[in-house]
XYZ file of C-alpha atoms in Angstrom:
627
model
C 0.141 0.466 -0.594
C 3.008 2.327 0.973
C 4.111 1.969 -2.488
C 0.646 2.070 -4.119
C 0.659 6.224 -2.169
C 4.910 6.671 -3.390
C 3.025 6.577 -7.096
C 0.000 9.114 -5.851
C 2.631 11.199 -4.670
C 5.369 10.816 -7.774
C 2.201 11.601 -9.914
C 1.208 15.138 -8.290
C 5.295 15.963 -8.330
C 5.497 14.782 -11.926
C 2.167 16.032 -13.459
C 0.645 18.595 -14.978
C -0.893 18.994 -11.303
C 2.407 20.211 -10.239
C 1.854 19.955 -6.765
C 4.391 18.811 -3.809
C 2.545 17.209 -1.090
C 4.254 15.738 2.005
C 2.209 12.061 1.998
C 3.824 11.184 5.085
C 1.631 14.082 7.626
C -1.605 15.858 7.444
C -1.174 18.750 5.280
C -2.628 21.020 2.445
C -1.396 22.449 -0.549
C -2.582 25.015 -2.864
C -1.230 25.955 -6.782
C 0.525 29.776 -7.053
C -3.055 30.627 -9.129
C -5.809 28.933 -6.323
C -6.492 26.415 -9.033
C -5.653 23.158 -8.266
C -4.943 22.457 -4.388
C -4.673 18.617 -2.804
C -5.429 17.156 1.195
C -3.718 14.317 2.530
C -5.201 13.546 5.715
C -4.217 10.488 8.271
C -6.257 8.020 10.386
C -5.777 5.597 12.826
C -8.339 2.937 14.267
C -6.970 0.059 16.198
C -4.644 -2.021 14.400
C -6.131 -0.721 10.921
C -3.914 2.858 9.752
C -5.301 4.308 6.715
C -5.113 7.602 4.019
C -7.341 9.687 1.922
C -5.239 11.775 -1.050
C -7.948 14.341 -2.816
C -6.890 16.649 -5.162
C -9.155 18.489 -7.058
C -8.549 21.213 -10.443
C -10.465 23.459 -12.015
C -10.849 24.723 -14.978
C -13.458 27.317 -16.515
C -15.553 24.137 -16.947
C -16.393 22.666 -14.129
C -13.701 21.237 -10.789
C -11.968 17.961 -10.971
C -11.541 15.728 -7.799
C -10.065 12.327 -7.307
C -9.940 10.747 -3.872
C -7.471 7.736 -3.380
C -8.532 6.081 0.299
C -5.714 3.639 1.542
C -6.843 1.564 4.443
C -3.699 -1.141 5.884
C -3.806 -3.608 8.616
C -1.778 -6.971 9.771
C -3.283 -9.133 7.370
C -3.103 -6.503 3.987
C -5.716 -3.669 2.905
C -8.172 -2.055 0.235
C -7.842 0.692 -1.624
C -10.511 3.194 -3.430
C -9.403 5.230 -6.045
C -13.203 7.641 -7.601
C -13.164 10.834 -9.622
C -15.336 13.125 -9.287
C -17.001 16.104 -11.265
C -18.906 19.091 -10.212
C -20.970 19.045 -13.678
C -23.066 16.426 -13.802
C -22.843 16.117 -17.893
C -19.350 16.027 -17.769
C -16.963 13.129 -18.563
C -14.609 11.851 -15.228
C -11.785 10.233 -17.016
C -10.088 7.346 -15.308
C -6.968 9.382 -13.926
C -3.394 7.742 -15.663
C -2.533 7.587 -11.620
C -4.891 5.018 -11.755
C -2.514 2.650 -14.645
C 0.326 3.474 -11.607
C -1.758 1.620 -8.809
C -2.367 -1.113 -11.568
C 1.465 -1.632 -11.801
C 2.166 -1.748 -8.540
C -1.045 -3.306 -6.552
C -2.507 -7.066 -6.239
C -6.609 -5.134 -6.725
C -8.433 -8.730 -6.331
C -12.230 -8.900 -7.576
C -12.796 -12.431 -7.954
C -8.466 -12.516 -10.059
C -6.110 -9.070 -9.555
C -6.775 -6.954 -11.398
C -4.438 -5.576 -14.102
C -3.050 -2.077 -16.754
C -2.678 -4.060 -19.791
C -5.781 -6.917 -21.363
C -4.500 -10.919 -20.069
C -3.703 -12.680 -22.376
C -5.502 -15.936 -21.704
C -4.749 -19.570 -23.233
C -6.504 -22.959 -24.096
C -5.380 -24.052 -20.785
C -6.660 -20.848 -18.756
C -10.329 -21.093 -20.237
C -11.596 -22.542 -16.776
C -9.792 -19.730 -14.902
C -11.494 -17.076 -17.395
C -15.308 -18.923 -17.264
C -14.908 -19.293 -13.449
C -14.042 -15.051 -13.322
C -17.211 -14.803 -15.832
C -19.606 -16.718 -13.263
C -18.626 -16.099 -10.433
C -21.439 -14.510 -7.806
C -18.453 -12.244 -6.086
C -17.544 -10.663 -9.134
C -18.125 -6.912 -8.635
C -17.017 -5.456 -12.263
C -17.612 -6.263 -15.588
C -15.623 -8.866 -17.680
C -14.759 -7.446 -21.195
C -13.401 -10.118 -23.362
C -11.632 -10.332 -27.036
C -11.200 -13.126 -29.990
C -8.506 -13.072 -32.719
C -9.228 -12.237 -35.921
C -8.145 -14.165 -38.403
C -5.678 -14.089 -40.524
C -4.130 -10.665 -38.603
C -0.947 -11.164 -36.613
C -2.380 -11.705 -33.094
C 1.211 -9.807 -31.368
C -0.473 -7.225 -33.614
C -4.554 -8.093 -31.993
C -3.527 -7.424 -28.795
C -1.559 -3.891 -29.316
C -5.843 -2.948 -30.641
C -6.620 -4.314 -28.510
C -4.680 -2.281 -25.269
C -5.309 1.420 -27.465
C -9.250 0.336 -27.124
C -9.388 -0.511 -24.501
C -6.680 2.144 -22.054
C -9.795 3.715 -20.002
C -11.887 1.021 -19.669
C -9.181 -1.631 -18.642
C -9.022 -1.289 -14.695
C -12.502 -0.810 -14.153
C -12.898 -3.344 -16.176
C -11.763 -7.110 -16.426
C -9.831 -7.301 -19.960
C -9.232 -10.817 -21.033
C -7.612 -11.501 -24.497
C -8.271 -15.256 -26.067
C -5.279 -17.236 -27.639
C -6.239 -18.516 -30.876
C -6.785 -21.477 -29.516
C -8.455 -20.509 -26.651
C -10.982 -18.484 -28.293
C -11.594 -21.639 -30.328
C -12.761 -23.532 -27.862
C -15.523 -21.371 -26.210
C -16.494 -21.002 -29.086
C -17.207 -25.160 -28.951
C -18.146 -24.861 -25.447
C -20.320 -22.134 -26.053
C -21.452 -21.103 -29.013
C -23.673 -18.690 -29.397
C -22.940 -17.095 -26.015
C -19.104 -17.066 -26.333
C -17.271 -14.086 -28.804
C -17.021 -14.803 -32.572
C -13.357 -14.600 -34.046
C -12.378 -10.304 -34.402
C -14.727 -8.941 -32.327
C -15.307 -8.131 -28.107
C -18.307 -9.065 -26.008
C -19.137 -7.739 -22.708
C -19.968 -9.909 -20.230
C -21.784 -7.475 -17.062
C -21.646 -9.128 -13.462
C -23.887 -11.959 -12.414
C -23.575 -13.293 -16.350
C -24.207 -17.122 -16.439
C -22.692 -18.944 -19.569
C -25.053 -21.407 -18.998
C -28.535 -19.209 -18.902
C -29.855 -17.681 -22.778
C -30.457 -14.932 -21.269
C -27.148 -14.602 -21.259
C -26.765 -14.058 -25.300
C -28.884 -10.932 -25.091
C -27.473 -9.148 -22.010
C -24.101 -9.866 -22.822
C -22.758 -6.419 -25.544
C -20.835 -7.529 -28.394
C -18.623 -5.343 -31.037
C -18.707 -6.864 -34.741
C -14.594 -6.359 -36.316
C -16.924 -3.894 -38.740
C -17.099 -1.412 -35.922
C -13.480 -2.404 -34.604
C -12.407 -1.730 -38.201
C -13.740 2.362 -37.430
C -12.301 5.002 -36.155
C -9.919 3.631 -32.635
C -11.038 6.366 -30.714
C -14.359 5.594 -31.991
C -14.152 2.496 -30.624
C -12.571 2.840 -27.591
C -14.959 5.749 -26.677
C -17.592 2.941 -27.502
C -16.118 0.506 -25.149
C -15.968 2.590 -22.379
C -19.362 3.212 -22.867
C -19.938 -0.045 -22.292
C -18.850 -0.447 -19.120
C -19.787 2.930 -17.964
C -23.345 1.963 -18.775
C -22.558 -1.848 -17.217
C -21.202 0.729 -13.975
C -24.699 2.852 -14.301
C -27.355 -0.131 -13.908
C -25.430 -2.433 -11.891
C -23.140 -0.029 -9.531
C -20.204 -1.748 -7.619
C -22.032 -1.165 -3.592
C -17.940 -0.366 -1.694
C -18.127 -3.060 1.477
C -19.681 -1.701 4.409
C -15.784 -1.313 6.275
C -14.641 1.045 3.322
C -18.215 3.254 3.464
C -17.244 3.729 7.008
C -13.653 4.654 6.363
C -15.313 6.969 3.839
C -17.409 8.563 6.051
C -14.108 8.473 9.245
C -12.121 10.974 6.789
C -15.599 13.443 5.422
C -15.893 13.758 9.412
C -11.465 14.814 10.181
C -12.387 16.873 6.679
C -15.787 19.062 8.667
C -12.928 18.755 12.230
C -10.456 20.768 10.171
C -12.583 23.402 8.363
C -14.487 24.299 12.299
C -11.136 24.679 13.661
C -10.167 27.454 10.773
C -13.643 28.653 10.650
C -14.181 29.349 14.886
C -9.976 28.882 16.054
C -8.728 28.560 20.014
C -8.599 31.150 21.933
C -5.749 29.991 24.619
C -2.723 30.572 22.287
C -3.819 33.895 21.811
C -3.932 33.946 25.574
C -1.156 32.781 26.028
C 1.398 33.939 23.460
C -0.015 37.518 25.725
C 1.029 37.006 28.796
C 4.139 35.562 27.905
C 4.850 38.662 25.678
C 4.212 40.323 29.695
C 6.157 38.873 31.314
C 8.790 39.759 28.816
C 7.838 42.876 29.202
C 8.147 43.086 33.277
C 11.725 41.119 33.442
C 12.838 44.327 31.109
C 11.182 46.636 33.390
C 12.742 45.543 35.733
C 16.048 44.759 34.396
C 16.743 47.951 32.961
C 15.342 51.394 34.236
C 14.233 53.724 32.525
C 16.844 57.197 33.037
C 15.887 59.772 34.120
C 15.862 63.830 32.932
C 18.122 65.851 35.142
C 15.009 68.885 36.753
C 15.406 71.696 33.730
C 15.414 74.076 36.878
C 18.798 72.795 37.807
C 22.302 74.264 37.187
C 24.590 72.060 36.455
C 27.626 70.997 38.383
C 30.667 73.478 38.361
C 32.828 71.966 36.378
C 36.408 71.913 38.327
C 39.724 72.336 36.306
C 43.063 73.531 36.754
C 43.197 75.362 34.376
C 41.333 78.005 33.492
C 37.813 78.047 32.225
C 37.753 78.540 28.417
C 34.707 79.111 26.834
C 34.244 76.136 24.320
C 34.349 73.272 26.651
C 31.482 75.066 28.542
C 29.725 74.940 25.443
C 31.049 70.989 24.469
C 29.440 69.491 29.120
C 26.513 71.846 27.609
C 26.090 69.405 24.580
C 27.307 65.957 26.813
C 23.625 67.032 29.399
C 21.541 67.925 25.588
C 22.519 64.643 24.407
C 22.581 62.425 27.676
C 19.249 64.239 27.800
C 17.376 63.320 24.189
C 19.360 60.052 24.829
C 17.081 59.117 28.163
C 14.427 60.239 26.586
C 15.018 58.368 23.224
C 14.788 55.024 25.704
C 11.775 55.444 26.855
C 10.386 55.966 23.810
C 12.058 52.463 22.120
C 10.618 50.993 25.822
C 6.821 51.777 24.833
C 7.266 51.481 20.782
C 8.434 47.740 22.802
C 5.139 47.703 24.538
C 3.199 47.983 21.418
C 4.604 45.778 19.617
C 4.329 42.745 22.180
C 1.443 44.199 23.033
C -0.096 43.799 19.279
C 1.479 40.481 18.769
C 3.586 41.861 15.565
C 7.311 40.437 15.019
C 8.636 43.641 13.917
C 7.763 46.895 13.297
C 8.521 47.221 9.649
C 6.183 48.762 7.269
C 5.173 45.777 5.801
C 4.502 44.031 9.556
C 1.966 47.014 10.081
C 0.668 46.765 6.421
C -0.199 43.006 7.152
C -2.350 44.177 10.848
C -4.512 46.498 9.036
C -6.194 44.831 7.010
C -6.904 42.350 10.119
C -7.684 45.653 11.489
C -10.063 46.784 9.239
C -11.414 43.242 7.086
C -14.850 41.862 7.748
C -15.498 39.588 10.886
C -18.025 37.098 10.739
C -19.925 36.465 13.863
C -19.168 33.417 15.444
C -23.356 33.934 16.060
C -23.270 32.538 12.548
C -20.427 30.410 12.134
C -21.711 28.301 14.757
C -24.536 28.591 12.428
C -23.313 26.913 9.266
C -21.260 24.935 11.166
C -24.003 23.242 13.013
C -26.085 23.066 9.716
C -22.517 20.869 7.894
C -23.234 19.210 10.448
C -26.510 18.521 9.553
C -26.250 17.912 6.210
C -23.435 15.164 6.819
C -25.522 13.409 9.123
C -28.224 13.466 6.339
C -26.170 12.790 2.922
C -24.737 9.409 5.444
C -28.112 8.303 5.718
C -29.708 8.956 1.671
C -26.471 7.332 0.414
C -26.847 4.006 2.357
C -30.864 4.348 1.393
C -29.162 4.657 -1.992
C -27.231 2.019 -2.056
C -30.074 -0.679 -0.678
C -32.050 0.721 -3.827
C -29.125 0.056 -6.213
C -28.946 -2.964 -4.717
C -32.477 -3.353 -5.020
C -32.828 -1.919 -8.524
C -29.670 -4.594 -9.776
C -31.835 -7.084 -8.844
C -34.917 -6.333 -10.427
C -33.720 -5.756 -13.868
C -31.768 -9.629 -13.454
C -34.900 -10.759 -12.704
C -37.065 -9.108 -15.623
C -35.117 -10.129 -18.019
C -34.970 -13.792 -17.527
C -39.049 -12.582 -16.397
C -38.898 -11.559 -20.446
C -37.554 -14.657 -21.448
C -39.651 -17.082 -19.922
C -43.268 -15.373 -20.857
C -41.321 -15.232 -24.654
C -41.128 -18.049 -24.578
C -44.483 -19.335 -22.958
C -46.231 -16.922 -25.460
C -44.235 -18.873 -27.914
C -45.398 -22.430 -27.012
C -49.081 -20.553 -26.493
C -49.236 -20.205 -29.856
C -48.229 -23.327 -31.085
C -50.194 -25.390 -28.416
C -53.193 -22.939 -30.721
C -51.945 -23.501 -33.958
C -52.448 -28.032 -33.112
C -55.680 -27.168 -31.506
C -57.177 -26.024 -34.298
C -55.835 -29.254 -35.984
C -57.772 -31.030 -33.731
C -54.781 -33.487 -32.791
C -54.934 -33.087 -28.674
C -52.035 -34.974 -28.445
C -49.558 -32.570 -30.648
C -50.861 -29.713 -28.240
C -48.248 -31.558 -25.414
C -45.608 -32.119 -27.927
C -44.462 -28.555 -28.192
C -40.703 -27.955 -28.191
C -39.277 -24.140 -28.759
C -38.050 -23.390 -31.855
C -36.314 -20.894 -30.711
C -37.660 -16.756 -30.236
C -37.496 -16.027 -33.718
C -34.290 -12.431 -34.195
C -34.420 -9.089 -35.324
C -34.656 -9.104 -39.485
C -31.753 -6.125 -38.670
C -29.693 -7.825 -36.638
C -27.084 -7.289 -33.885
C -28.173 -3.726 -31.817
C -25.539 -0.984 -33.021
C -23.176 -0.465 -30.679
C -24.634 3.734 -29.896
C -26.979 5.759 -30.611
C -24.910 7.724 -32.821
C -24.433 3.899 -34.733
C -27.831 3.154 -35.014
C -28.125 7.050 -36.865
C -25.657 6.009 -39.527
C -27.153 2.888 -39.943
C -27.088 2.718 -43.352
C -28.869 -1.021 -43.352
C -32.163 0.944 -42.432
C -32.725 2.655 -45.676
C -31.789 -0.468 -47.481
C -35.181 -2.161 -45.597
C -37.275 0.519 -46.238
C -36.442 2.188 -43.148
C -36.449 5.512 -43.536
C -34.995 8.236 -41.079
C -36.030 11.746 -41.485
C -35.857 12.490 -37.550
C -32.810 15.062 -37.234
C -29.426 12.672 -36.697
C -27.774 15.611 -33.706
C -30.577 14.840 -31.429
C -30.674 11.273 -32.313
C -26.939 10.606 -30.792
C -27.808 13.013 -28.179
C -29.421 10.101 -26.738
C -27.051 9.194 -25.827
C -26.123 11.588 -22.666
C -29.827 9.689 -20.824
C -29.711 6.400 -22.063
C -27.417 5.071 -19.174
C -27.376 1.649 -19.292
C -28.385 1.413 -22.699
C -31.802 -0.198 -22.717
C -33.175 2.007 -25.001
C -30.657 1.765 -27.431
C -31.828 -2.020 -27.821
C -36.134 -1.404 -27.148
C -35.625 0.920 -30.057
C -33.871 -1.152 -32.175
C -36.094 -3.750 -31.876
C -39.281 -1.536 -32.807
C -37.471 -0.655 -35.982
C -36.530 -4.713 -36.626
C -40.969 -5.053 -36.164
C -41.361 -2.058 -38.811
C -38.691 -3.880 -41.454
C -40.919 -7.294 -40.550
C -44.275 -5.685 -40.981
C -42.825 -3.855 -44.606
C -41.659 -7.298 -45.671
C -44.507 -9.443 -44.573
C -46.607 -6.518 -46.570
C -45.015 -6.120 -50.211
C -44.756 -10.186 -49.682
C -48.597 -10.643 -49.499
C -48.348 -12.639 -45.877
C -50.059 -9.764 -44.061
C -52.453 -7.262 -45.051
C -53.281 -5.444 -42.181
C -51.456 -2.342 -40.062
C -48.644 -2.063 -37.719
C -50.687 -2.544 -34.942
C -52.397 -5.469 -35.547
C -49.437 -6.800 -36.885
C -47.999 -5.866 -32.764
C -51.927 -8.202 -32.101
C -51.571 -11.442 -34.702
C -48.764 -11.529 -36.960
C -47.467 -15.047 -37.230
C -45.663 -16.525 -34.058
C -41.878 -17.011 -36.642
C -42.647 -13.635 -37.086
C -40.510 -10.648 -35.153
C -42.733 -7.886 -33.597
C -42.982 -5.970 -30.306
C -45.670 -6.387 -28.141
C -48.865 -4.286 -28.844
C -48.197 -2.135 -25.774
C -45.070 -1.204 -27.025
C -46.513 0.600 -30.185
C -50.074 3.075 -30.517
C -52.454 3.450 -33.308
C -52.314 7.518 -32.740
C -52.611 10.572 -30.167
C -55.614 11.285 -28.336
C -58.122 13.719 -29.484
C -57.469 16.352 -26.578
C -54.011 15.991 -28.753
C -54.660 16.142 -32.281
C -56.809 19.062 -32.200
C -54.505 21.080 -29.824
C -52.788 23.532 -32.449
C -49.838 23.634 -30.706
C -49.298 19.448 -30.153
C -50.719 18.996 -33.712
C -47.365 20.543 -34.814
C -45.365 18.491 -33.090
C -46.199 16.004 -34.725
C -45.563 17.730 -38.772
C -42.560 15.930 -38.663
C -40.260 15.779 -42.342
C -40.233 13.964 -45.109
C -39.230 13.501 -48.877
C -40.699 15.587 -50.855
C -41.903 12.671 -52.733
C -44.451 12.224 -50.192
C -45.842 15.630 -49.832
C -45.134 18.357 -51.607
C -45.078 20.121 -48.401
C -41.648 18.287 -46.859
C -43.593 17.212 -43.866
C -46.494 15.162 -43.022
C -48.329 14.183 -39.396
C -46.651 11.099 -38.159
C -49.642 10.621 -35.863
C -48.810 6.178 -35.170
C -45.326 5.633 -32.432
C -43.721 3.092 -31.034
C -43.578 3.955 -26.924
C -40.746 1.029 -26.276
C -39.470 2.261 -22.615
C -38.983 4.485 -20.216
C -36.611 6.285 -17.579
C -38.875 7.861 -15.562
C -42.627 9.283 -15.552
C -41.494 12.305 -16.789
C -38.924 11.280 -19.928
C -40.174 8.583 -21.827
C -39.308 6.986 -25.285
C -41.159 7.390 -28.907
C -40.234 6.901 -32.089
C -42.997 8.414 -34.665
C -43.111 7.004 -37.993
C -45.514 7.121 -41.371
C -46.611 3.791 -43.288
C -45.990 4.107 -47.114
C -45.597 0.847 -47.301
C -48.540 0.336 -49.971
C -47.664 3.610 -51.665
C -43.812 3.432 -52.261
C -42.534 0.514 -49.692
C -41.200 2.536 -47.277
C -41.994 3.307 -43.648
C -40.384 6.401 -43.097
C -39.425 7.978 -39.138
C -39.536 11.489 -38.772
C -39.270 11.090 -34.316
C -36.903 9.057 -32.009
C -36.061 10.936 -29.050
C -38.574 12.339 -25.717
C -41.920 11.803 -25.514
C -43.358 14.919 -27.835
C -45.828 17.295 -25.760
C -49.095 16.009 -25.781
C -52.107 16.722 -23.096
C -51.153 13.340 -21.393
C -47.474 15.027 -20.712
C -48.969 18.457 -20.160
C -51.731 16.419 -17.390
C -48.140 15.062 -15.589
C -45.859 18.074 -15.336
C -48.653 20.292 -14.063
């Protein structure tokens, strides 16, 4: 642990922060311009000792805070590194100090974390499978299978480049070619195809079919793009996982973090209300020095003004110049005595004012302190009391938030399993219904699951931006007229990517509907297709679709205008048409819901035009919710 903190100190001195802080003692450091500052705190509790290093860097946009919290005891210890920002929309990248610490500390998450991808040979597959399936795992696992015909060393170099910002906050395993083939043989569709990467979330089970839907992957076509874009996409996968399934700190770690928060609050309290004892002691000390000076050096007395100077005895006859010299000596003695008294009084003033000297600099500092606005102590006490109360409240809310997130993660996992089971039951029901209709009771109990129909569009894109730029949609008759920039911006609110998958399924339904209509296998509308399409045809449930809007929305001119969306002039000369039909595939919160509005022109030109992919458009129902 000491080596890790030494690495952190080296980072402070050698990085652009340029802060030189001694990590062996409590202390604070601030850069000359005040934009960068660091604080180190220590604490001892029984046989445990801990250190917290917090670095703040402020720029024109926000303040970024990197915190290194370390605890050590006779059996080992733990270290936590977090990065936060005062701007909730600013991306806090993994700090460089994280890689420095990973090189000297074996962080254990079932297996050690590394600062680069871990090479996995064929005889290491058992260990990798144990990591993926371990219930104790807290971070996602990214598994990469090499591309055939490409140098494995070159592949590893690219993999390290793509995962530079994610390794350490996720496990990254690079399968050797024999290991990749064996992995695919063992797990089939749940494994990693050649030349791809796949992310296995916490709780993944290589024997559970649901894993195929929850383990997102990047194809070799996606990896062939810009390397920076690929790295950003992989980082987004990991961050989405962290948002949906956060890695909870152990109770001991949370207690230490809060203890350091209290220590920092105590230092703030001491700074706001400095103790009076040192000031009083110093005044007493200076008074004692003054008394000693008085007793050791009594003030010289000046001779009375009306007393004539004593006669000067001399064997020689007195001369005029000698008399004048004596007078000057007497005047000099009087002036010296007055100067000594003035100097002593200046010392008394200096001691009373507690000044080190009487230079212009010290006097100006005293003037500045004397004229500075001093807040009332009662106001300071009130602020400190409020800060203590808020800190206690924050700790309580933090515990409640952890419980809520844990319950949400478990509920989401259970929901995915239930959705998979529900889909299977529906397929079985349709199968049995078709057999019963054929008057074959025995076959009604001979159901064999033939597998769920697959989205005709294939694998969901990695990001909303990829969806907006997808060329396959136009090829399959889905024309996106919605602004691509607005579609890409959905990335900021779709934390775990679930809305992206739901939107892709809705577009896949339109493709399946178009294909069925053009082939003559279907003659109803999209909503009927969602309700009654053949069991082997892909579609979303009917509750995810709506034929149109309510009367109140259609009659309101403002709401109506919101649904006048762009289309090619070949469809409407005005370049716009009303799109009432829409999908409602996903809900983030009660006031943030995903909507996809489209115009069905399959019977006319063979296409469907999608004019809006984004949040719920204003309507009578949404305005009622907001009120």
